[in-house]
XYZ file of C-alpha atoms in Angstrom:
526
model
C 150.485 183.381 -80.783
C 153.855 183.165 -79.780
C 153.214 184.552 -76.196
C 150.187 181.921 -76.036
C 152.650 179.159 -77.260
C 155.656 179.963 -74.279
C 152.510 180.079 -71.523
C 151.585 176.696 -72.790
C 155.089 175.548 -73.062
C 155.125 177.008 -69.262
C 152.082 175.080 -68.164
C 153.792 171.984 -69.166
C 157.265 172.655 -67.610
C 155.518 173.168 -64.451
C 152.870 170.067 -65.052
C 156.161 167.997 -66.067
C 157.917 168.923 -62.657
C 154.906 168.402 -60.420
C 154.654 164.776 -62.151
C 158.312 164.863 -61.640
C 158.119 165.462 -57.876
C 155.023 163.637 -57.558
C 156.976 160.465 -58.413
C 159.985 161.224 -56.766
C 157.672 162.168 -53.496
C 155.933 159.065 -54.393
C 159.071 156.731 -54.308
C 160.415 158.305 -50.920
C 156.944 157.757 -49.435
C 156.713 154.049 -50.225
C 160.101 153.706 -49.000
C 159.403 155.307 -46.172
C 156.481 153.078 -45.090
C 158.897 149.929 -45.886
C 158.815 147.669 -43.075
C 161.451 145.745 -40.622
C 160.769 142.197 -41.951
C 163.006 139.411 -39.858
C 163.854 136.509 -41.593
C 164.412 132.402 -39.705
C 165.337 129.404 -41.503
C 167.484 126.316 -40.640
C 170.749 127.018 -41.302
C 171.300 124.455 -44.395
C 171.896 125.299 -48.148
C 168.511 125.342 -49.319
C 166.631 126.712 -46.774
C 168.796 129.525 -46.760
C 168.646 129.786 -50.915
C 164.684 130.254 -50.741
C 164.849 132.768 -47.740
C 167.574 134.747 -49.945
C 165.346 134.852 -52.839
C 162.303 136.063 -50.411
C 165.032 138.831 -49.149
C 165.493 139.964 -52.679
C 161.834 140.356 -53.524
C 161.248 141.760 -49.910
C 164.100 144.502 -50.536
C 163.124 145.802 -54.225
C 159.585 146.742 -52.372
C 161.853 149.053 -50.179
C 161.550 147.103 -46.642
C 164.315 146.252 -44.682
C 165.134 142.618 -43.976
C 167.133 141.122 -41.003
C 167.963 137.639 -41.191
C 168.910 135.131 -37.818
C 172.268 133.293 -38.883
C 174.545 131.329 -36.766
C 177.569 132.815 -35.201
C 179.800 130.368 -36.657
C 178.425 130.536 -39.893
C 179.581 132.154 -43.249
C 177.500 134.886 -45.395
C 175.827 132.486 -47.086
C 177.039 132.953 -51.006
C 172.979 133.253 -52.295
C 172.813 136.833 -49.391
C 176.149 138.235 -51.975
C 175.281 141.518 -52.964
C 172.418 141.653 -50.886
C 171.285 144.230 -48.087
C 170.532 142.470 -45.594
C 171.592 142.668 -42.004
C 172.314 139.791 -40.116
C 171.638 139.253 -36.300
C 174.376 136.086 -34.517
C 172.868 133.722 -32.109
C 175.403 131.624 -30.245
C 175.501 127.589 -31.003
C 174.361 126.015 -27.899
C 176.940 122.982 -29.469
C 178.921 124.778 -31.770
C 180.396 120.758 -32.745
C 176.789 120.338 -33.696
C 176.587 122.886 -35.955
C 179.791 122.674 -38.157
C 177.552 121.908 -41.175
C 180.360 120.566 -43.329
C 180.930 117.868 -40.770
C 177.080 117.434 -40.488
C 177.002 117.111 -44.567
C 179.471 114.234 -44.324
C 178.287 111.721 -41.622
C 174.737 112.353 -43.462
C 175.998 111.565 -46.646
C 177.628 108.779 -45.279
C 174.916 107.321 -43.420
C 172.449 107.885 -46.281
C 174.774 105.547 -48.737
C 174.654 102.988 -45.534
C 170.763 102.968 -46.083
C 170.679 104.023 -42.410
C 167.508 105.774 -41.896
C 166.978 105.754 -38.619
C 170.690 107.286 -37.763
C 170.033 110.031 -40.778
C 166.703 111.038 -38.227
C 168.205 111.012 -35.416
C 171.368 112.930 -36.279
C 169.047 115.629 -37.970
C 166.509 115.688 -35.198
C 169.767 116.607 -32.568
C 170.735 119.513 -34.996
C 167.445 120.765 -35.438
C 166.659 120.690 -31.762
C 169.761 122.274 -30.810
C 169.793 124.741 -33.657
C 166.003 126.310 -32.698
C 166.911 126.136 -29.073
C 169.857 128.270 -29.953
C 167.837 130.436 -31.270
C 164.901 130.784 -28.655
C 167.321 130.599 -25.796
C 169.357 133.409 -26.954
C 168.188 136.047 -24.446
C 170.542 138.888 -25.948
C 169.359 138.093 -29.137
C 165.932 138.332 -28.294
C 166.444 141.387 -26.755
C 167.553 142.812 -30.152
C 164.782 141.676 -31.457
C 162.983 143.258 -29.172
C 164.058 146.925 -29.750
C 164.412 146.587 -33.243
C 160.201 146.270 -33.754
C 159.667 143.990 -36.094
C 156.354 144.858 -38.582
C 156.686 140.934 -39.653
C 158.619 137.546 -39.255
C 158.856 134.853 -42.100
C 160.237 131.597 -40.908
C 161.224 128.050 -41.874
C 157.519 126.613 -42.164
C 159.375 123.203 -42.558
C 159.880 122.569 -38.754
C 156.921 124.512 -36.268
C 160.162 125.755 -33.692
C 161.251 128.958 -35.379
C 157.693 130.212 -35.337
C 158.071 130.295 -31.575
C 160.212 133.348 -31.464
C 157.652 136.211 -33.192
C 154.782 134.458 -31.141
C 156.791 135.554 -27.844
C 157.853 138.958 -29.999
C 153.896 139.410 -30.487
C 154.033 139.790 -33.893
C 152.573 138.380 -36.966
C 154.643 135.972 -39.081
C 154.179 133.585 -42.264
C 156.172 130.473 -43.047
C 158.148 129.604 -45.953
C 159.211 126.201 -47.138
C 159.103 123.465 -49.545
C 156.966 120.737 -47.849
C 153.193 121.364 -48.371
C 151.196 120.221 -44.934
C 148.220 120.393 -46.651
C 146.313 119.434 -43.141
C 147.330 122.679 -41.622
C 146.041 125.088 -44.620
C 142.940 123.020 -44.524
C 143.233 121.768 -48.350
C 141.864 117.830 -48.756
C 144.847 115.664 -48.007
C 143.975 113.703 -51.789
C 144.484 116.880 -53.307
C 147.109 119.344 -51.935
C 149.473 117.348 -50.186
C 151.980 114.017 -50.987
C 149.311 112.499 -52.308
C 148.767 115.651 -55.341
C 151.819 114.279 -57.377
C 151.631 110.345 -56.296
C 148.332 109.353 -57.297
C 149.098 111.481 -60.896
C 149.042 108.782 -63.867
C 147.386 106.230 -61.751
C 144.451 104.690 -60.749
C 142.251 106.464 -58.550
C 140.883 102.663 -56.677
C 139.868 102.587 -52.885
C 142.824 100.930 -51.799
C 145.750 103.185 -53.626
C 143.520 106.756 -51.928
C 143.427 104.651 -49.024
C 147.282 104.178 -49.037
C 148.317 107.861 -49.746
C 145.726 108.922 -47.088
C 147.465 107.064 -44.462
C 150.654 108.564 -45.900
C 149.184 111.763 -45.822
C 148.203 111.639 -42.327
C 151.382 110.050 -41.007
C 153.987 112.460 -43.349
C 151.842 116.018 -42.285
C 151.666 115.141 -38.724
C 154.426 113.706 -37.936
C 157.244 114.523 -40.057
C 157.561 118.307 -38.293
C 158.312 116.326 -35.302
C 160.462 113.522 -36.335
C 162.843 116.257 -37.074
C 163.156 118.236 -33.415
C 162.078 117.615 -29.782
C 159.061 119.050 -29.144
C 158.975 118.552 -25.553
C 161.958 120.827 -25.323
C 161.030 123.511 -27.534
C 157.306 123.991 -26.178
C 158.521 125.431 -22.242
C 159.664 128.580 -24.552
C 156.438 129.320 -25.472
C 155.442 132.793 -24.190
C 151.937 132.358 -23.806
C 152.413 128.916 -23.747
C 150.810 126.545 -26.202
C 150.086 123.225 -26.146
C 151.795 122.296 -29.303
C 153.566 123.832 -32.281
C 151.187 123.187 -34.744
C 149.159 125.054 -33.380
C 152.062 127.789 -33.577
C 152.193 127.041 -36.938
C 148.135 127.117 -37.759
C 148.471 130.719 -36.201
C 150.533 131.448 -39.372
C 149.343 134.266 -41.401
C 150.786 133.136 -44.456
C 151.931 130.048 -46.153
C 154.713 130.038 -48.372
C 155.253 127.034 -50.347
C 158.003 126.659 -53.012
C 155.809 124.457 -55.104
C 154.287 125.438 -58.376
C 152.251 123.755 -61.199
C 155.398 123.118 -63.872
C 157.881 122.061 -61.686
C 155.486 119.900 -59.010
C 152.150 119.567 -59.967
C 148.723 121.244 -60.133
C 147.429 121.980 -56.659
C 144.363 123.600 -54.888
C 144.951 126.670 -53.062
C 143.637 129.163 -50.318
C 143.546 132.592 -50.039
C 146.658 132.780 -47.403
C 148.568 129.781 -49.727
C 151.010 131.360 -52.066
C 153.160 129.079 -54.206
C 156.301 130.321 -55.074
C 157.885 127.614 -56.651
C 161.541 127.913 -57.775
C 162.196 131.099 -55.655
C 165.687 130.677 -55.744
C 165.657 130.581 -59.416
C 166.971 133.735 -61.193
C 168.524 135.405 -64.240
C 172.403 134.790 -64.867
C 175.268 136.696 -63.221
C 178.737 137.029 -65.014
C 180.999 133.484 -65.247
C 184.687 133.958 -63.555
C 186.880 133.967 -66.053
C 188.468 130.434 -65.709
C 184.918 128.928 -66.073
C 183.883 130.896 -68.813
C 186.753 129.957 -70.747
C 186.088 126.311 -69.603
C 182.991 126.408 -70.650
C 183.066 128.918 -73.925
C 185.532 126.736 -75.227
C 183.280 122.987 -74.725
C 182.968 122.391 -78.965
C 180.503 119.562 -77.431
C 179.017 120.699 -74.673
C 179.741 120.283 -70.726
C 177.855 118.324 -67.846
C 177.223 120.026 -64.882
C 177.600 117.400 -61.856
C 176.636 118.626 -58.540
C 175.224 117.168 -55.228
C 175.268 119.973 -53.351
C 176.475 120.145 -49.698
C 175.833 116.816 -48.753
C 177.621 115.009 -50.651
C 179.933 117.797 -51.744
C 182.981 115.030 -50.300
C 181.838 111.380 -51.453
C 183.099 108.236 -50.254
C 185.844 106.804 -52.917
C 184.306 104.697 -54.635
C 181.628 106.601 -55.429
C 184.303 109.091 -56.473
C 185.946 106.181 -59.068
C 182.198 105.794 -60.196
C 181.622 109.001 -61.276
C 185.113 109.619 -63.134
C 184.346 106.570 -64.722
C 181.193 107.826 -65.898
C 182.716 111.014 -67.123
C 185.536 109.189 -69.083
C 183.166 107.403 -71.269
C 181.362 110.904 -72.165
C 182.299 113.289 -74.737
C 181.184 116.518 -73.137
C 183.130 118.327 -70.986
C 182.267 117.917 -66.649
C 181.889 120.441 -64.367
C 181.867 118.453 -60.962
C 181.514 120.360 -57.354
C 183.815 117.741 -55.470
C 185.990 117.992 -52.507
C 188.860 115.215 -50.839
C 189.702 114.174 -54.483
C 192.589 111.324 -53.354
C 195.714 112.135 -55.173
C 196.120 108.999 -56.690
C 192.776 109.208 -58.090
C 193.339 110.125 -61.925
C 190.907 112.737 -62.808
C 189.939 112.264 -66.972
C 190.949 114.980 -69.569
C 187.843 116.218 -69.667
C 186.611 116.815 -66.121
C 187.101 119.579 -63.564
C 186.948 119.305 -60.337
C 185.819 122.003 -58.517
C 184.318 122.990 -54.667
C 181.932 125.199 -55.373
C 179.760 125.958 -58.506
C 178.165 129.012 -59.835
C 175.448 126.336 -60.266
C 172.642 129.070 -61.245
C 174.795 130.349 -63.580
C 176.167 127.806 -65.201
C 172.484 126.348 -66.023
C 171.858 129.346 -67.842
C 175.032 128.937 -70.105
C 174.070 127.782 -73.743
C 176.745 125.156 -74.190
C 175.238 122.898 -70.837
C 173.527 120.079 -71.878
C 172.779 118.038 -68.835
C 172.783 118.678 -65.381
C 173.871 115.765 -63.052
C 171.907 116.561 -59.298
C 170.416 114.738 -56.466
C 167.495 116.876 -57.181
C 167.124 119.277 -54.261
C 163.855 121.136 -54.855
C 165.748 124.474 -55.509
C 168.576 123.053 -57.838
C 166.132 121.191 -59.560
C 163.551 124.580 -60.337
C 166.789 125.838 -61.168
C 167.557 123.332 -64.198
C 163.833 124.086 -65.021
C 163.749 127.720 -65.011
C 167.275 127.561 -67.690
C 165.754 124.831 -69.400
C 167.860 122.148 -68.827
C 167.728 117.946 -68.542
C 168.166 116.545 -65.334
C 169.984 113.340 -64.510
C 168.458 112.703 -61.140
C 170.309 110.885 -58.402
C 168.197 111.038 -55.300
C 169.990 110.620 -51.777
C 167.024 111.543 -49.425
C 164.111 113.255 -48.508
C 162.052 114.817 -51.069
C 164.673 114.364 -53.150
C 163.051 110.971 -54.409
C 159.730 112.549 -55.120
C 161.448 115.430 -57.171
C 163.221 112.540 -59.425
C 160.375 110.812 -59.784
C 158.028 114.099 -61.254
C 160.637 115.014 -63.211
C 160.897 111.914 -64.978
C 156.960 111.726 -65.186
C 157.086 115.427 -66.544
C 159.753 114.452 -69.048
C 162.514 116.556 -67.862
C 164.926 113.992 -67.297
C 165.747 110.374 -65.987
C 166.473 108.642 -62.813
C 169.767 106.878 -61.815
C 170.907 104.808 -58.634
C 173.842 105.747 -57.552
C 174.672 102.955 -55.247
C 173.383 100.154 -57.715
C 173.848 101.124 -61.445
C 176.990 100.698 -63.020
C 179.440 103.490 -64.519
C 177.966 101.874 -67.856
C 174.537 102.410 -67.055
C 174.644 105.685 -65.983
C 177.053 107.149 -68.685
C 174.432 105.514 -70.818
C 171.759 107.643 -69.419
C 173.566 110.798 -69.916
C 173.800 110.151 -73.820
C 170.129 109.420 -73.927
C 169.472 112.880 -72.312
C 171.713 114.489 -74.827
C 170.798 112.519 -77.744
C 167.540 112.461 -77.536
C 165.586 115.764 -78.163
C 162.326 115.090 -76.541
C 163.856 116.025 -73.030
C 165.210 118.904 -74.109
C 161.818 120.176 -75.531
C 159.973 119.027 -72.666
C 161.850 121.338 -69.858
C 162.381 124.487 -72.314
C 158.512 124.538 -73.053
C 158.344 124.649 -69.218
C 161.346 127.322 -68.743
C 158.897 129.490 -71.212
C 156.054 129.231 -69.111
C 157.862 129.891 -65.829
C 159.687 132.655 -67.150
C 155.820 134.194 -68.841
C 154.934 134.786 -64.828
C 156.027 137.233 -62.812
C 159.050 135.874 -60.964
C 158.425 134.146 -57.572
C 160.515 136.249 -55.272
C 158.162 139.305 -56.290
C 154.995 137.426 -55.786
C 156.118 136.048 -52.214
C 157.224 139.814 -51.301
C 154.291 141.056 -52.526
C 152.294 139.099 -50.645
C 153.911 139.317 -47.196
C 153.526 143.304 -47.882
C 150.007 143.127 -48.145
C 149.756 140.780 -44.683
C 151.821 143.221 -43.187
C 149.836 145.812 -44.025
C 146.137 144.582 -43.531
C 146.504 142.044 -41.605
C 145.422 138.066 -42.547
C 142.234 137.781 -41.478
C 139.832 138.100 -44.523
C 142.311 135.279 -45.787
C 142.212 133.013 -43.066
C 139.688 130.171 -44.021
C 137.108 129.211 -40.828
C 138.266 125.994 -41.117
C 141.886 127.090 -39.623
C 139.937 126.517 -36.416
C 138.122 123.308 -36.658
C 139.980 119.651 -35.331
C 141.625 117.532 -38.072
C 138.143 114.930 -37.201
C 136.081 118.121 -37.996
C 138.057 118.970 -41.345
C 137.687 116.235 -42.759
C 134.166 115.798 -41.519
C 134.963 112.220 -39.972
C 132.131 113.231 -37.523
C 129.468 114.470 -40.267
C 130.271 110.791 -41.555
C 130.080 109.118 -38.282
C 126.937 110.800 -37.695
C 125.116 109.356 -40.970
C 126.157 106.204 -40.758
C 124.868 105.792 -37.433
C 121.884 107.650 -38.763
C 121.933 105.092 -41.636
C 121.930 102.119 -39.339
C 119.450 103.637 -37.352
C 116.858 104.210 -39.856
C 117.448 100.514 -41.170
C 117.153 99.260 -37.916
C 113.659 101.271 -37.161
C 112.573 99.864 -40.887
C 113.292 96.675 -39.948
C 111.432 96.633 -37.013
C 108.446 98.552 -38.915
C 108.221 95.854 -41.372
C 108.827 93.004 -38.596
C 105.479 94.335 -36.957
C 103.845 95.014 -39.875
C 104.545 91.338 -41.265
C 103.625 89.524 -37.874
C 100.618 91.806 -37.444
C 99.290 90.414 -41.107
C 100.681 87.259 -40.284
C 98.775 87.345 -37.286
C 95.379 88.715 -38.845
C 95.856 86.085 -41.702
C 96.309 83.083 -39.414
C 93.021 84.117 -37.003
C 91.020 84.375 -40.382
C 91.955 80.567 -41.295
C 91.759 79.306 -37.800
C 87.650 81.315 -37.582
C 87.629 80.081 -41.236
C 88.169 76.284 -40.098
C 85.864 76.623 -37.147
C-alpha cells in the first residue's frame, strides 16, 4: 500500500510539473508571438492619455508598443512607468509646437469667443504636426525596419493614418469623436445626434436639424482641423482623400460608452472603450496626502487641464473668490498666480495634479473641470460630482450629458458670478442625489472589464486574423447609397409615376364613358 501510495504521489509530482511547464511554456509562447504595435496621436494631453491607456492594455497581452512623440516634447506623465519605446520626429516649426504656448493663446482666444481664430490656430498645428510626421524620412525609415504587425492612430483627424498606409500595414483608429458616417451606423442613432435628441421630441424638424448637423460635424470637422490638400501628395498609393484612408481602418476605437455618453448602436469592427484613461489609484505624494488626509470637510478638486492651466486674471480673482466663500478645502492646478493676488486659507495652488488620483481619494467631494472627455470618465469611474465649466469643443456636449445624467451641474465661467458659482458647488455637496447618481454609475463601470483590456484585446485579434469578417459591406457603398437617398429617389419617382399613369388611366376611362354616354343621348334625342 505504501509503495502504491509513493507511485501515486510520483504520478502527481510529475503531472504537477508538466502542468507546471506547460504554463510556464505557455506564457513564453504567447509572449513570444506578441506583436510590434506602433502607436500615433496628436501630441495634446488627452489624446496622449487614451493612447497611454491603449499602451497599458496592449503591453499586459505581452506585445511591444512604440509610440511617435515629438522631439521637443516631454515623456508624457500618463507613459510613467510604462514600457514603451518612443520614436522622435523633428517639428517642422518647433515655435508651433511649444504646446504650453499653444494652450495659452487658445485659452485666450476661447474666453474672446473667437472661434474662427481658435480653428485656424489649431488647423496650423495640426497640419504642421502630421506633416512632421509623414515628412520625416529618417523616421520612416525606422519604421520601416522595425516591421510593424499593427498601427493604432488618432482616428480624430484622417492624417496620421497616412503613415501605415505607405508602411503597408493594417491599422485601427482611436479617438473620442464618433463619425458615425464612416462606420456606416444611421447618423440619428450613433453619432451627435445619439445624445442630443435624448429627452426630446423626436418631430420632423428637430431630426431634420441634427441630420444637417450630423452631416456637416462628420464630414467636415476632420478637415476643419488640417489641410488636406497638403497632407494627400504623401499618400503612397495615392488616394483621393483621407476618408477614404480612414474607411480603410480596420478598427474603430471610440472612447464612448453607455454610462458616461449614451446608449449607441454598434458594428462588429466598433469597440467602445469609454473612459480608457480611467484607472485604479496610485500612491498620493506626501504633501498632498497630508493636504488632503487632513480636509475635516472635504476638498474641491479644480482643474482645467492644459489649456487653461495659466488663466487670464480675472478669471484668476473669480475663482479665489469662489473658493473663499467655500468651506472645503481646494486643490487648484494653476500657473502665473500674480503675487499680489491673495490666495485664501484654504486653497492650494498647484501646477500639476495627480488628478486620477486624487478623484479616487474619499475625502473629495466635487471636482471643478471643463469636462474633457477623459477627466470627466475619470470623475465617473471614482464616483465623483462634476462642476462643469465648458471652454470648447466637445467639452459643451460632455457638460450638458452629465447634467442630463445627474452627475453634476453646469457653470459659465465668463458670465456667472463668484456667487453663483460658489452656490453651485454647495448644491453638489449638499445635496445627495448627485452623489448617488455618479457612484451607481462608478459601480457599473467598474462591474466590466476595464477598457484598456477590451481595446487591447481587440486590436490582438485584428492583428491576428485580420478585419475582414468584421468589416460591414456597407464600408464600400457612397454616403447617397448608405443612406439609401437613391432607393428613396427611386420610389418617389416611381410614386409619381404610377400616379401620373393612374391619372391618365382614369382620364381615358372617364372621357371614353363620357363619350359613350353623350352619343347615347345625342342617338337618344334623334
Amino acid at each position: 500500500m505504501f509503495s502504491a501510495w509513493r507511485v501515486s504521489k510520483m504520478r502527481t509530482n510529475q503531472l504537477s510539473s508538466v502542468v507546471a511547464l506547460t504554463i510556464i511554456f505557455t506564457s513564453l509562447l504567447a509572449t513570444a508571438y506578441g506583436g510590434k504595435i506602433l502607436l500615433m496621436c496628436m501630441q495634446r494631453s488627452g489624446h496622449l492619455s487614451e493612447f497611454a491607456g491603449l499602451a497599458e492594455g496592449l503591453l499586459a497581452r505581452g506585445h511591444k508598443v512604440y509610440m511617435v512623440l515629438d522631439e521637443h516634447l516631454k515623456e508624457p506623465s500618463v507613459f510613467k512607468g510604462l514600457d514603451v519605446t518612443f520614436m522622435r520626429y523633428k517639428s517642422m516649426k518647433p515655435e508651433m509646437m511649444d504646446t504650453k504656448k499653444f494652450d495659452e493663446t487658445q485659452s485666450k482666444l476661447t474666453l474672446e469667443d473667437s472661434e474662427s481664430a481658435v480653428f485656424a490656430l489649431n488647423k496650423v498645428h495640426v497640419t504642421y504636426d502630421c506633416l512632421s510626421t509623414v515628412e520625416d524620412k529618417e523616421l520612416f525609415k525606422r519604421m520601416q525596419q522595425e516591421k510593424f504587425d499593427f498601427a493604432v492612430v488618432d482616428g480624430m483627424y484622417f492624417c496620421y493614418h497616412i503613415i501605415p498606409h505607405n508602411l503597408g500595414i493594417p491599422y485601427g483608429q482611436l479617438s473620442t469623436p464618433l463619425y458615425s458616417w464612416l462606420v456606416r451606423i444611421h447618423p440619428l442613432s450613433g453619432g451627435y445626434t445619439a445624445c442630443a435628441l435624448r429627452g426630446k421630441k423626436n418631430t420632423f424638424f428637430s431630426r431634420l436639424q441634427f441630420f444637417v448637423v450630423s452631416m456637416i460635424f462628420e464630414n467636415m470637422l476632420p478637415n476643419a482641423f488640417l489641410d488636406e490638400s497638403k497632407m494627400l501628395p504623401h499618400a503612397n498609393p495615392p488616394v483621393s482623400s483621407l476618408r477614404q484612408l480612414a474607411k480603410n481602418s480596420s478598427l474603430y476605437i471610440i472612447n464612448l460608452n453607455n454610462v458616461i455618453d449614451c446608449a449607441r448602436p454598434s458594428m462588429p469592427n466598433l469597440i467602445y472603450v469609454g473612459g480608457i484613461a480611467a484607472k485604479p489609484p496610485k500612491p498620493l505624494p506626501a504633501d498632498i496626502r497630508e493636504f488632503v488626509d487632513s480636509a475635516k470637510e472635504g476638498f474641491i478638486i479644480c482643474t482645467f487641464g492644459s489649456m487653461m492651466a495659466k488663466a487670464p486674471r480675472h478669471i484668476q480673482e473669480k475663482l479665489l473668490k469662489v473658493f473663499s466663500m467655500v468651506k472645503q478645502k481646494v486643490l487648484w492646478r494653476q500657473e502665473g498666480i500674480p503675487a499680489d493676488l491673495k490666495i485664501p486659507d484654504n486653497v492650494r495652488p498647484m501646477s500639476w495634479l495627480p488628478q486620477n488620483d486624487l478623484l479616487a481619494h474619499p475625502n473629495v467631494k466635487v471636482f471643478i473641470t471643463h469636462n474633457g472627455n477623459n477627466g470627466q470618465a475619470e470623475a465617473v469611474y471614482h464616483g465623483v460630482p462634476m462642476l462643469g465649466v465648458p471652454l470648447a469643443g466637445d467639452q459643451f456636449g460632455n457638460t450638458d450629458r452629465s447634467v442630463d445624467l445627474g452627475y453634476g451641474l453646469k457653470a459659465n465661467i465668463k458670465t456667472d458670478s463668484p456667487e453663483e458659482i460658489a452656490s453651485l458647488v454647495k448644491e453638489l455637496i449638499d445635496n445627495p442625489k448627485y452623489e448617488t447618481a455618479v457612484n451607481k454609475a462608478s459601480l457599473i463601470l467598474k462591474s466590466v472589464p476595464p477598457a484598456k483590456d477590451t481595446a487591447a484585446y481587440w486590436v490582438e485579434h485584428v492583428m491576428k486574423y485580420g478585419g475582414s469578417h468584421l468589416r460591414t459591406t456597407l464600408a464600400d457603398m457612397s454616403d447617397i447609397q448608405f443612406i439609401m437617398f437613391d432607393i428613396y429617389a427611386f420610389l418617389t419617382i416611381l410614386l409619381f409615376v404610377s400616379l401620373f399613369l393612374l391619372k391618365k388611366i382614369v382620364c381615358y376611362i372617364y372621357r371614353k364613358f363620357a363619350g359613350d354616354e353623350a352619343k347615347f343621348k345625342k342617338k337618344k334625342t334623334n
